[in-house]
CSV table of C-alpha atoms and ligand atoms in Angstrom, one decimal:
chain,number,residue,atom,x,y,z
A,394,MET,CA,46.4,88.9,43.8
A,395,ALA,CA,50.0,87.8,43.4
A,396,LYS,CA,52.2,88.7,46.4
A,397,HIS,CA,54.6,91.5,45.4
A,398,TYR,CA,58.3,91.6,46.0
A,399,ASP,CA,60.9,94.1,44.9
A,400,VAL,CA,63.1,91.2,43.7
A,401,ALA,CA,62.6,87.5,42.9
A,402,VAL,CA,65.8,85.4,42.7
A,403,ILE,CA,65.4,82.1,41.0
A,404,GLY,CA,68.0,79.5,42.0
A,405,ALA,CA,69.3,79.4,45.6
A,406,GLY,CA,72.8,78.3,44.8
A,407,ALA,CA,76.1,80.2,45.3
A,408,ALA,CA,75.2,83.2,43.1
A,409,GLY,CA,71.5,83.4,44.0
A,410,MET,CA,72.1,83.4,47.8
A,411,MET,CA,74.8,86.0,47.5
A,412,CYS,CA,72.5,88.2,45.3
A,413,ALA,CA,69.5,87.8,47.6
A,414,ALA,CA,71.5,88.6,50.7
A,415,VAL,CA,73.0,91.7,49.3
A,416,ALA,CA,69.7,93.0,47.9
A,417,GLY,CA,68.0,92.2,51.2
A,418,ARG,CA,70.6,94.0,53.2
A,419,ARG,CA,69.9,97.1,51.1
A,420,GLY,CA,66.3,97.0,52.3
A,421,LYS,CA,64.8,95.4,49.2
A,422,SER,CA,62.0,92.8,49.7
A,423,VAL,CA,63.5,89.7,48.2
A,424,LEU,CA,62.0,86.2,47.4
A,425,LEU,CA,64.5,83.4,46.9
A,426,ILE,CA,63.0,80.4,45.0
A,427,ASP,CA,64.5,77.0,44.3
A,428,HIS,CA,63.1,73.7,43.1
A,429,ALA,CA,65.5,71.5,45.0
A,430,THR,CA,64.6,69.8,48.3
A,431,LYS,CA,68.2,70.2,49.7
A,432,LEU,CA,69.8,73.6,49.8
A,433,ALA,CA,72.9,74.4,47.7
A,434,GLU,CA,73.9,70.8,46.9
A,435,LYS,CA,76.8,72.0,44.6
A,436,ILE,CA,78.4,74.0,47.4
A,437,ARG,CA,78.0,71.0,49.7
A,438,ILE,CA,79.8,68.6,47.3
A,439,SER,CA,82.4,71.1,46.1
A,440,GLY,CA,86.1,70.7,46.9
A,441,GLY,CA,85.5,67.1,48.1
A,442,GLY,CA,83.1,68.4,50.8
A,443,ARG,CA,85.4,71.2,51.9
A,444,CYS,CA,84.4,73.9,49.3
A,445,ASN,CA,87.3,75.6,47.5
A,446,PHE,CA,85.4,78.8,48.0
A,447,THR,CA,87.7,81.3,46.2
A,448,ASN,CA,91.1,81.8,44.8
A,449,ILE,CA,93.1,84.7,46.3
A,450,ASN,CA,94.7,85.3,42.8
A,451,ALA,CA,91.4,85.4,40.9
A,452,GLY,CA,91.5,87.8,37.9
A,453,PRO,CA,90.0,88.0,34.4
A,454,ALA,CA,92.8,85.9,33.0
A,455,ASN,CA,91.5,82.9,34.9
A,456,PHE,CA,88.1,82.9,33.0
A,457,LEU,CA,86.9,81.7,29.6
A,458,SER,CA,84.3,83.7,27.7
A,459,GLN,CA,83.5,84.8,24.2
A,460,ASN,CA,83.8,88.3,25.6
A,461,PRO,CA,86.9,88.0,27.9
A,462,HIS,CA,86.8,91.5,29.4
A,463,PHE,CA,83.2,91.2,30.6
A,464,CYS,CA,84.0,89.7,33.9
A,465,ARG,CA,86.5,92.4,34.8
A,466,SER,CA,84.1,94.8,36.4
A,467,ALA,CA,82.3,92.4,38.7
A,468,LEU,CA,85.6,90.7,39.8
A,469,ALA,CA,87.1,94.2,40.6
A,470,ARG,CA,84.0,95.3,42.6
A,471,TYR,CA,83.8,92.1,44.6
A,472,THR,CA,87.2,90.5,45.1
A,473,ALA,CA,88.4,87.2,46.6
A,474,GLN,CA,89.5,89.3,49.6
A,475,ASP,CA,86.0,90.6,50.0
A,476,PHE,CA,84.7,87.0,50.2
A,477,LEU,CA,87.5,86.0,52.5
A,478,ASP,CA,86.6,88.9,54.8
A,479,LEU,CA,83.1,87.6,55.0
A,480,VAL,CA,84.4,84.1,55.8
A,481,LYS,CA,86.5,85.5,58.5
A,482,LYS,CA,83.6,87.6,59.9
A,483,HIS,CA,81.6,84.3,60.2
A,484,ARG,CA,84.7,82.7,61.9
A,485,ILE,CA,84.8,79.8,59.4
A,486,PRO,CA,88.0,77.8,59.8
A,487,HIS,CA,89.8,77.8,56.4
A,488,HIS,CA,93.2,77.4,54.9
A,489,GLU,CA,95.1,77.8,51.6
A,490,LYS,CA,95.9,74.6,49.8
A,491,HIS,CA,98.1,75.5,46.9
A,492,LYS,CA,98.1,78.1,44.1
A,493,GLY,CA,95.9,80.5,46.1
A,494,GLN,CA,93.1,78.0,46.5
A,495,LEU,CA,91.1,78.7,49.8
A,496,PHE,CA,89.2,75.8,51.3
A,497,CYS,CA,87.0,75.2,54.4
A,498,THR,CA,89.1,73.3,57.0
A,499,GLU,CA,86.1,71.4,58.3
A,500,SER,CA,83.1,71.4,55.9
A,501,SER,CA,81.5,73.2,53.0
A,502,GLU,CA,78.3,73.3,55.2
A,503,HIS,CA,79.9,76.3,56.9
A,504,ILE,CA,79.7,78.3,53.6
A,505,ILE,CA,76.0,77.3,53.1
A,506,GLN,CA,75.2,78.3,56.7
A,507,MET,CA,77.0,81.6,56.2
A,508,LEU,CA,75.0,82.5,53.1
A,509,ARG,CA,71.8,81.4,54.9
A,510,ASP,CA,72.7,83.7,57.8
A,511,GLU,CA,73.4,86.6,55.4
A,512,CYS,CA,70.0,86.0,53.7
A,513,ASP,CA,68.3,86.0,57.2
A,514,ALA,CA,70.1,89.3,58.0
A,515,GLY,CA,68.6,90.7,54.8
A,516,GLU,CA,65.1,89.3,55.7
A,517,VAL,CA,65.0,87.3,52.5
A,518,SER,CA,61.8,85.2,52.0
A,519,TRP,CA,62.1,81.6,50.7
A,520,ARG,CA,60.0,79.3,48.5
A,521,MET,CA,61.8,75.9,48.4
A,522,PRO,CA,61.1,73.4,47.1
A,523,CYS,CA,59.0,75.2,44.6
A,524,LYS,CA,58.4,74.7,40.9
A,525,VAL,CA,58.8,77.7,38.7
A,526,GLY,CA,56.5,78.0,35.7
A,527,ALA,CA,56.2,81.0,33.3
A,528,ILE,CA,57.9,84.4,33.7
A,529,GLU,CA,56.0,87.2,32.0
A,530,GLN,CA,56.4,91.0,31.8
A,531,ARG,CA,53.3,92.6,33.3
A,532,ASP,CA,52.5,96.0,34.7
A,533,GLY,CA,56.0,97.3,34.3
A,534,GLY,CA,57.5,94.4,36.2
A,535,PHE,CA,57.3,90.6,36.1
A,536,HIS,CA,54.7,88.0,36.9
A,537,ILE,CA,56.1,84.5,38.0
A,538,THR,CA,53.9,81.4,38.0
A,539,LEU,CA,54.9,79.3,41.0
A,540,ASP,CA,53.3,76.0,42.0
A,541,ASP,CA,52.5,77.3,45.5
A,542,GLY,CA,51.1,80.8,44.5
A,543,ASP,CA,52.1,83.3,41.9
A,544,VAL,CA,54.3,86.3,42.7
A,545,ALA,CA,54.9,89.7,41.1
A,546,CYS,CA,58.2,91.6,41.2
A,547,ASP,CA,60.0,94.6,39.8
A,548,SER,CA,63.2,92.7,39.1
A,549,VAL,CA,63.9,89.0,38.5
A,550,VAL,CA,67.3,87.5,38.8
A,551,ILE,CA,68.1,84.2,37.1
A,552,ALA,CA,70.6,82.2,39.1
A,553,THR,CA,69.8,78.7,38.0
A,554,GLY,CA,73.3,77.7,37.1
A,555,GLY,CA,74.4,75.4,34.2
A,556,LEU,CA,73.8,71.9,33.1
A,557,SER,CA,76.4,70.0,35.1
A,558,ILE,CA,75.4,67.2,37.3
A,559,PRO,CA,71.7,66.9,36.3
A,560,LYS,CA,71.1,64.3,39.1
A,561,ILE,CA,71.3,67.1,41.7
A,562,GLY,CA,68.9,69.4,40.0
A,563,ALA,CA,70.7,71.2,37.1
A,564,THR,CA,68.3,72.4,34.4
A,565,ASP,CA,68.3,74.6,31.3
A,566,PHE,CA,65.9,77.0,32.8
A,567,GLY,CA,68.3,80.0,32.5
A,568,TYR,CA,68.8,79.4,28.8
A,569,CYS,CA,65.1,79.0,28.2
A,570,ILE,CA,64.3,82.3,29.9
A,571,ALA,CA,67.1,84.1,28.0
A,572,THR,CA,65.7,82.7,24.7
A,573,GLN,CA,62.2,83.6,25.6
A,574,PHE,CA,63.3,87.2,26.1
A,575,GLY,CA,65.2,87.3,22.8
A,576,LEU,CA,68.8,87.0,24.3
A,577,GLN,CA,71.6,85.1,22.5
A,578,ILE,CA,73.1,82.0,24.0
A,579,VAL,CA,76.7,80.8,23.6
A,580,GLU,CA,76.2,77.1,23.0
A,581,PRO,CA,76.7,75.3,26.4
A,582,ARG,CA,79.2,72.4,26.7
A,583,PRO,CA,80.8,70.5,29.6
A,584,GLY,CA,83.9,72.0,31.2
A,585,LEU,CA,86.4,70.9,33.9
A,586,VAL,CA,85.6,67.3,32.8
A,587,PRO,CA,87.6,64.1,32.4
A,588,LEU,CA,88.4,63.2,28.8
A,589,THR,CA,87.8,59.8,27.3
A,590,PHE,CA,89.9,57.8,24.9
A,591,ASP,CA,89.4,54.5,23.0
A,592,GLY,CA,90.6,52.7,19.9
A,593,PRO,CA,93.7,50.6,19.2
A,594,SER,CA,96.2,53.4,20.0
A,595,TRP,CA,94.8,53.7,23.5
A,596,GLU,CA,94.7,49.9,24.3
A,597,VAL,CA,98.2,49.9,25.9
A,598,PHE,CA,97.3,52.8,28.2
A,599,ALA,CA,93.9,51.5,29.3
A,600,PRO,CA,95.4,49.2,32.0
A,601,LEU,CA,97.3,52.1,33.6
A,602,ALA,CA,94.3,53.4,35.7
A,603,GLY,CA,95.4,54.8,39.0
A,604,ILE,CA,98.8,56.2,37.8
A,605,ALA,CA,99.3,59.9,38.6
A,606,LEU,CA,102.1,62.3,37.7
A,607,GLU,CA,102.7,66.0,37.3
A,608,VAL,CA,102.7,67.0,33.6
A,609,GLU,CA,102.4,70.0,31.4
A,610,VAL,CA,99.3,70.0,29.1
A,611,SER,CA,98.3,72.3,26.3
A,612,THR,CA,95.8,72.3,23.4
A,613,GLY,CA,96.5,73.7,20.0
A,614,SER,CA,92.9,74.4,19.4
A,615,ALA,CA,92.8,77.1,22.0
A,616,GLY,CA,95.8,78.8,20.3
A,617,LYS,CA,94.0,78.6,17.0
A,618,ALA,CA,90.8,80.0,18.6
A,619,LYS,CA,92.8,83.0,19.6
A,620,GLY,CA,91.6,86.0,17.7
A,621,GLY,CA,88.9,83.8,16.2
A,622,LYS,CA,85.2,84.4,16.6
A,623,GLY,CA,84.9,86.4,19.8
A,624,GLY,CA,88.5,85.6,20.9
A,625,GLN,CA,87.2,82.7,23.1
A,626,SER,CA,90.5,82.1,24.8
A,627,ARG,CA,94.2,82.9,25.1
A,628,GLY,CA,95.1,79.3,24.8
A,629,GLY,CA,95.2,76.6,27.4
A,630,HIS,CA,98.5,75.6,29.0
A,631,PHE,CA,98.7,74.2,32.5
A,632,ARG,CA,101.2,72.4,34.8
A,633,GLU,CA,99.2,70.1,37.1
A,634,ASP,CA,98.7,66.5,38.1
A,635,LEU,CA,97.4,63.9,35.5
A,636,LEU,CA,95.5,60.8,36.4
A,637,PHE,CA,95.0,57.7,34.2
A,638,THR,CA,91.4,56.3,34.6
A,639,HIS,CA,89.6,53.3,33.3
A,640,ARG,CA,88.0,55.3,30.5
A,641,GLY,CA,90.8,57.9,29.8
A,642,LEU,CA,92.5,60.8,31.5
A,643,SER,CA,91.5,62.9,34.5
A,644,GLY,CA,93.2,64.9,37.3
A,645,PRO,CA,93.5,68.7,37.5
A,646,ALA,CA,95.7,68.9,34.4
A,647,ILE,CA,92.9,67.3,32.2
A,648,LEU,CA,90.0,69.1,33.9
A,649,GLN,CA,91.8,72.4,33.2
A,650,ILE,CA,92.6,71.7,29.6
A,651,SER,CA,89.1,70.2,28.9
A,652,SER,CA,87.6,73.7,29.1
A,653,TYR,CA,89.9,74.8,26.2
A,654,TRP,CA,89.7,71.5,24.2
A,655,GLN,CA,87.6,71.4,21.0
A,656,PRO,CA,86.3,68.0,19.9
A,657,GLY,CA,88.3,66.4,17.2
A,658,THR,CA,91.5,68.3,18.1
A,659,PRO,CA,94.5,66.9,20.1
A,660,ILE,CA,95.8,67.7,23.5
A,661,VAL,CA,99.6,67.7,24.0
A,662,LEU,CA,101.1,66.2,27.2
A,663,ASN,CA,104.7,66.8,28.4
A,664,LEU,CA,105.2,63.8,30.8
A,665,LEU,CA,108.6,65.1,32.0
A,666,PRO,CA,108.4,68.9,31.8
A,667,ASP,CA,111.7,69.6,33.5
A,668,MET,CA,113.8,67.4,31.2
A,669,ASP,CA,114.7,67.1,27.5
A,670,VAL,CA,114.2,63.3,27.4
A,671,ALA,CA,115.9,62.8,24.0
A,672,GLU,CA,119.0,64.7,25.0
A,673,GLU,CA,119.2,62.8,28.3
A,674,LEU,CA,118.9,59.4,26.6
A,675,ILE,CA,121.4,60.2,23.9
A,676,GLY,CA,123.8,61.6,26.5
A,677,ALA,CA,123.5,58.5,28.6
A,678,LYS,CA,124.0,56.1,25.7
A,679,THR,CA,127.8,55.7,26.0
A,680,THR,CA,128.0,55.6,29.8
A,681,VAL,CA,124.8,53.6,30.8
A,682,LYS,CA,124.7,50.0,29.9
A,683,LYS,CA,121.1,49.5,31.1
A,684,GLN,CA,117.9,48.6,29.2
A,685,LEU,CA,116.1,51.6,27.9
A,686,GLY,CA,113.1,50.8,30.2
A,687,ASN,CA,115.2,50.8,33.3
A,688,VAL,CA,116.6,54.2,32.4
A,689,LEU,CA,113.1,55.7,31.9
A,690,THR,CA,111.8,54.2,35.2
A,691,GLN,CA,114.2,56.5,37.0
A,692,TRP,CA,111.9,59.3,35.9
A,693,LEU,CA,108.5,57.8,35.2
A,694,PRO,CA,106.2,55.1,36.8
A,695,ALA,CA,107.2,51.6,35.6
A,696,ARG,CA,103.8,50.7,34.2
A,697,LEU,CA,103.7,53.9,32.2
A,698,VAL,CA,107.1,53.2,30.8
A,699,ASP,CA,105.9,49.8,29.6
A,700,GLY,CA,103.0,51.4,27.9
A,701,LEU,CA,105.1,54.1,26.3
A,702,LEU,CA,107.6,51.6,25.0
A,703,ALA,CA,104.9,49.4,23.5
A,704,ALA,CA,103.0,52.3,22.0
A,705,ASN,CA,106.2,53.5,20.3
A,706,GLY,CA,107.3,50.1,19.0
A,707,PHE,CA,110.2,49.3,21.4
A,708,ALA,CA,110.7,45.8,22.8
A,709,PRO,CA,110.4,45.7,26.6
A,710,ASP,CA,114.1,44.6,26.8
A,711,ALA,CA,115.5,47.1,24.3
A,712,ARG,CA,119.0,48.2,25.3
A,713,LEU,CA,119.8,51.9,25.3
A,714,ALA,CA,123.3,51.5,23.8
A,715,ASP,CA,121.8,49.8,20.7
A,716,MET,CA,119.4,52.6,19.8
A,717,ALA,CA,120.0,55.0,17.0
A,718,ASP,CA,119.8,58.7,18.0
A,719,ALA,CA,116.9,59.2,15.6
A,720,ARG,CA,114.8,56.6,17.4
A,721,LEU,CA,115.7,58.0,20.8
A,722,ARG,CA,114.7,61.5,19.6
A,723,LYS,CA,111.3,60.1,18.5
A,724,LEU,CA,110.8,58.5,21.8
A,725,GLY,CA,111.8,61.7,23.6
A,726,ASP,CA,109.3,63.5,21.5
A,727,ALA,CA,106.6,61.0,22.4
A,728,ILE,CA,107.3,61.7,26.1
A,729,ASN,CA,107.9,65.5,25.9
A,730,ARG,CA,105.3,66.1,23.3
A,731,TRP,CA,102.7,63.3,23.4
A,732,GLU,CA,99.9,64.4,21.1
A,733,ILE,CA,96.6,62.5,21.5
A,734,VAL,CA,93.1,63.1,20.3
A,735,PRO,CA,90.4,62.5,23.0
A,736,THR,CA,87.4,60.6,21.8
A,737,GLY,CA,85.1,62.7,23.9
A,738,SER,CA,84.5,63.7,27.5
A,739,GLU,CA,82.5,62.3,30.4
A,740,GLY,CA,79.9,64.9,29.8
A,741,TYR,CA,77.6,66.8,32.1
A,742,ARG,CA,77.4,63.8,34.4
A,743,LYS,CA,80.9,64.5,35.6
A,744,ALA,CA,81.6,68.0,34.5
A,745,GLU,CA,82.2,70.5,37.3
A,746,VAL,CA,81.0,73.4,35.2
A,747,THR,CA,79.1,74.4,32.0
A,748,LEU,CA,81.0,76.5,29.5
A,749,GLY,CA,78.9,79.0,27.4
A,750,GLY,CA,75.5,80.3,28.5
A,751,VAL,CA,73.8,83.6,28.3
A,752,ASP,CA,75.9,85.7,25.9
A,753,THR,CA,77.5,88.5,28.0
A,754,ARG,CA,77.1,91.0,25.1
A,755,GLU,CA,73.5,90.9,26.1
A,756,LEU,CA,74.2,92.0,29.7
A,757,SER,CA,75.5,95.1,31.5
A,758,GLN,CA,78.9,94.3,33.0
A,759,GLN,CA,78.2,96.7,35.8
A,760,THR,CA,74.9,95.2,36.9
A,761,MET,CA,74.4,91.9,35.0
A,762,MET,CA,71.0,93.2,33.8
A,763,ALA,CA,69.9,92.4,30.2
A,764,ASN,CA,70.4,95.4,28.0
A,765,LYS,CA,67.1,95.0,26.2
A,766,VAL,CA,64.9,93.7,29.1
A,767,PRO,CA,65.1,96.2,32.0
A,768,GLY,CA,64.7,94.4,35.4
A,769,LEU,CA,65.9,90.9,34.1
A,770,TYR,CA,69.3,89.8,35.4
A,771,PHE,CA,71.5,86.7,34.8
A,772,ILE,CA,74.3,85.7,37.2
A,773,GLY,CA,76.6,82.9,38.1
A,774,GLU,CA,77.1,79.9,35.9
A,775,SER,CA,74.1,80.6,33.7
A,776,VAL,CA,76.2,83.3,32.0
A,777,ASP,CA,79.1,82.7,29.5
A,778,VAL,CA,81.8,83.2,32.0
A,779,THR,CA,83.6,80.1,33.2
A,780,GLY,CA,86.6,79.9,35.6
A,781,TRP,CA,89.5,77.6,35.8
A,782,LEU,CA,89.6,74.8,38.4
A,783,GLY,CA,90.7,76.2,41.8
A,784,GLY,CA,88.0,78.3,43.4
A,785,TYR,CA,87.5,80.7,40.4
A,786,ASN,CA,83.9,79.5,39.6
A,787,PHE,CA,82.6,80.3,43.1
A,788,GLN,CA,84.4,83.7,42.9
A,789,TRP,CA,82.4,84.5,39.8
A,790,ALA,CA,79.2,83.4,41.5
A,791,TRP,CA,79.9,85.7,44.5
A,792,ALA,CA,81.0,88.6,42.3
A,793,SER,CA,78.2,88.5,39.8
A,794,GLY,CA,75.7,87.9,42.6
A,795,PHE,CA,77.1,90.9,44.5
A,796,VAL,CA,76.9,93.3,41.6
A,797,ALA,CA,73.3,92.2,40.6
A,798,GLY,CA,72.3,92.4,44.3
A,799,SER,CA,73.7,95.9,44.5
A,800,SER,CA,71.7,97.0,41.5
A,801,VAL,CA,68.3,95.4,41.7
B,1859,FDA,P1,74.4,76.5,41.3
B,1859,FDA,O1,74.4,75.3,40.4
B,1859,FDA,O2,75.3,76.6,42.5
B,1859,FDA,O3,72.9,76.9,41.7
B,1859,FDA,C1,71.8,76.8,40.9
B,1859,FDA,C2,70.6,76.6,41.7
B,1859,FDA,O4,69.5,76.8,40.8
B,1859,FDA,C3,70.5,75.2,42.3
B,1859,FDA,O5,70.2,75.4,43.7
B,1859,FDA,C4,69.3,74.6,41.5
B,1859,FDA,O6,68.6,73.7,42.4
B,1859,FDA,C5,68.5,75.8,41.1
B,1859,FDA,N1,67.7,75.5,39.9
B,1859,FDA,C6,68.2,75.0,38.7
B,1859,FDA,N2,67.1,74.9,37.9
B,1859,FDA,C7,66.0,75.4,38.5
B,1859,FDA,C8,64.7,75.6,38.1
B,1859,FDA,N3,64.3,75.2,36.9
B,1859,FDA,N4,63.8,76.1,39.0
B,1859,FDA,C9,64.2,76.5,40.3
B,1859,FDA,N5,65.5,76.3,40.7
B,1859,FDA,C10,66.4,75.8,39.8
B,1859,FDA,N6,83.7,75.7,42.0
B,1859,FDA,C11,84.7,76.3,42.8
B,1859,FDA,O7,84.9,77.5,42.6
B,1859,FDA,N7,85.3,75.6,43.8
B,1859,FDA,C12,85.0,74.2,44.0
B,1859,FDA,O8,85.6,73.6,44.9
B,1859,FDA,C13,84.1,73.6,43.1
B,1859,FDA,N8,83.8,72.3,43.2
B,1859,FDA,C14,82.9,71.7,42.4
B,1859,FDA,C15,82.6,70.3,42.5
B,1859,FDA,C16,81.6,69.7,41.8
B,1859,FDA,C17,81.4,68.2,41.9
B,1859,FDA,C18,80.9,70.5,40.9
B,1859,FDA,C19,79.7,69.9,40.1
B,1859,FDA,C20,81.1,71.9,40.8
B,1859,FDA,C21,82.1,72.5,41.5
B,1859,FDA,N9,82.4,73.9,41.4
B,1859,FDA,C22,83.4,74.4,42.2
B,1859,FDA,C23,81.6,74.7,40.5
B,1859,FDA,C24,80.6,75.5,41.3
B,1859,FDA,O9,79.9,74.6,42.1
B,1859,FDA,C25,79.6,76.3,40.4
B,1859,FDA,O10,80.3,77.0,39.4
B,1859,FDA,C26,78.7,77.2,41.2
B,1859,FDA,O11,78.0,76.4,42.1
B,1859,FDA,C27,77.8,78.0,40.3
B,1859,FDA,O12,76.9,78.7,41.1
B,1859,FDA,P2,75.5,79.1,40.6
B,1859,FDA,O13,74.8,79.8,41.7
B,1859,FDA,O14,75.5,79.8,39.3
B,1859,FDA,O15,74.8,77.7,40.3
């Protein structure tokens, strides 16, 4: 006979542990199952080892989904302040970095231990590492085949995350189960990921690896998608740091815009967002006798200036005073509105999140239960709700885990 539990949660990551702890504390018998040998690797490596565990400003506008209002209910029922209160209750040293991002001061291990302690308080049972086989509907509940003994349960919660970072155990399990039960999937793709560039127009920028600067970045494709099928996004526009890498561009600005970027479309960079470069150059023409490059290096790193001049057909020793206004306007535009088409992205190997997932129109926004399969829940990154960089993705994991844990 398969051992019976009220609830089986598959995936002991951020969302799964939160859900199990909440359900356990409500007096439910809960089994938490994970195939990994090491608990919650993603929490451990997050935020450079210090886990950016929430963002105090988190709200629906910080999330991408084909169904943008879906996340509203869970985020309102379990807020960033609620998670912060839990962190404070467990006396975990923490601090705000910038833009509302809250980090552990010492180590992300503190968050893992906190969730473990919360699961212990809810008397959650564990099977880990444990391979999960089939999930079938049986006797009004579910039967789950596990490699160390099958279990039966009234509710099953899928919290197996997305496809990012396969080397630490990411699988498509959630999507397979959703498909098995007839639920739609929004096609997954890598998000919060460095973008790659190649070809002749990128050659002058390839040697700039290591250069970082604050920029504004946007993508037109997001704007065009507005009001399109499902109204995927309100358009991506961010002011953050940009980093040149050996294979392309990274840094928070690029990670943020990558979630809005559609392959084949350009991103637009403003390398000097506080300045109208053409106006400044034209205004300086009569008073400044310097070379154009020397003027630009007042505002931009010298190696980047060399690359920009070469890419726009200016000699390295071009003199500002000799330049026609029209050419300076073109150069200004290339700096204030640099439009480039990425070749691709670094993919799931480097992506912090997976966009898409179980279509939220299949789920109840109050409980995360599948509308047409009573007792089957999906939470966290397996669902088509993806946050910006900055603690938003964990807040979604906590909030969706909380509402499912309160309902099972
Ligand atoms: P998560 O991926 O956390 O957990 C899924 C669990 O399911 C794993 O334990 C896995 O082993 C298990 N599993 C998968 N397939 C299975 C199967 N077939 N059978 C059994 N178990 C299975 N976010 C943020 O807000 N702040 C941050 O600082 C960061 N930093 C960050 C850094 C890096 C490098 C990455 C890759 C990601 C981040 N993130 C982040 C994103 C954040 O880590 C992510 O959104 C959450 O961990 C998602 O939580 P889930 O519980 O949904 O999945």
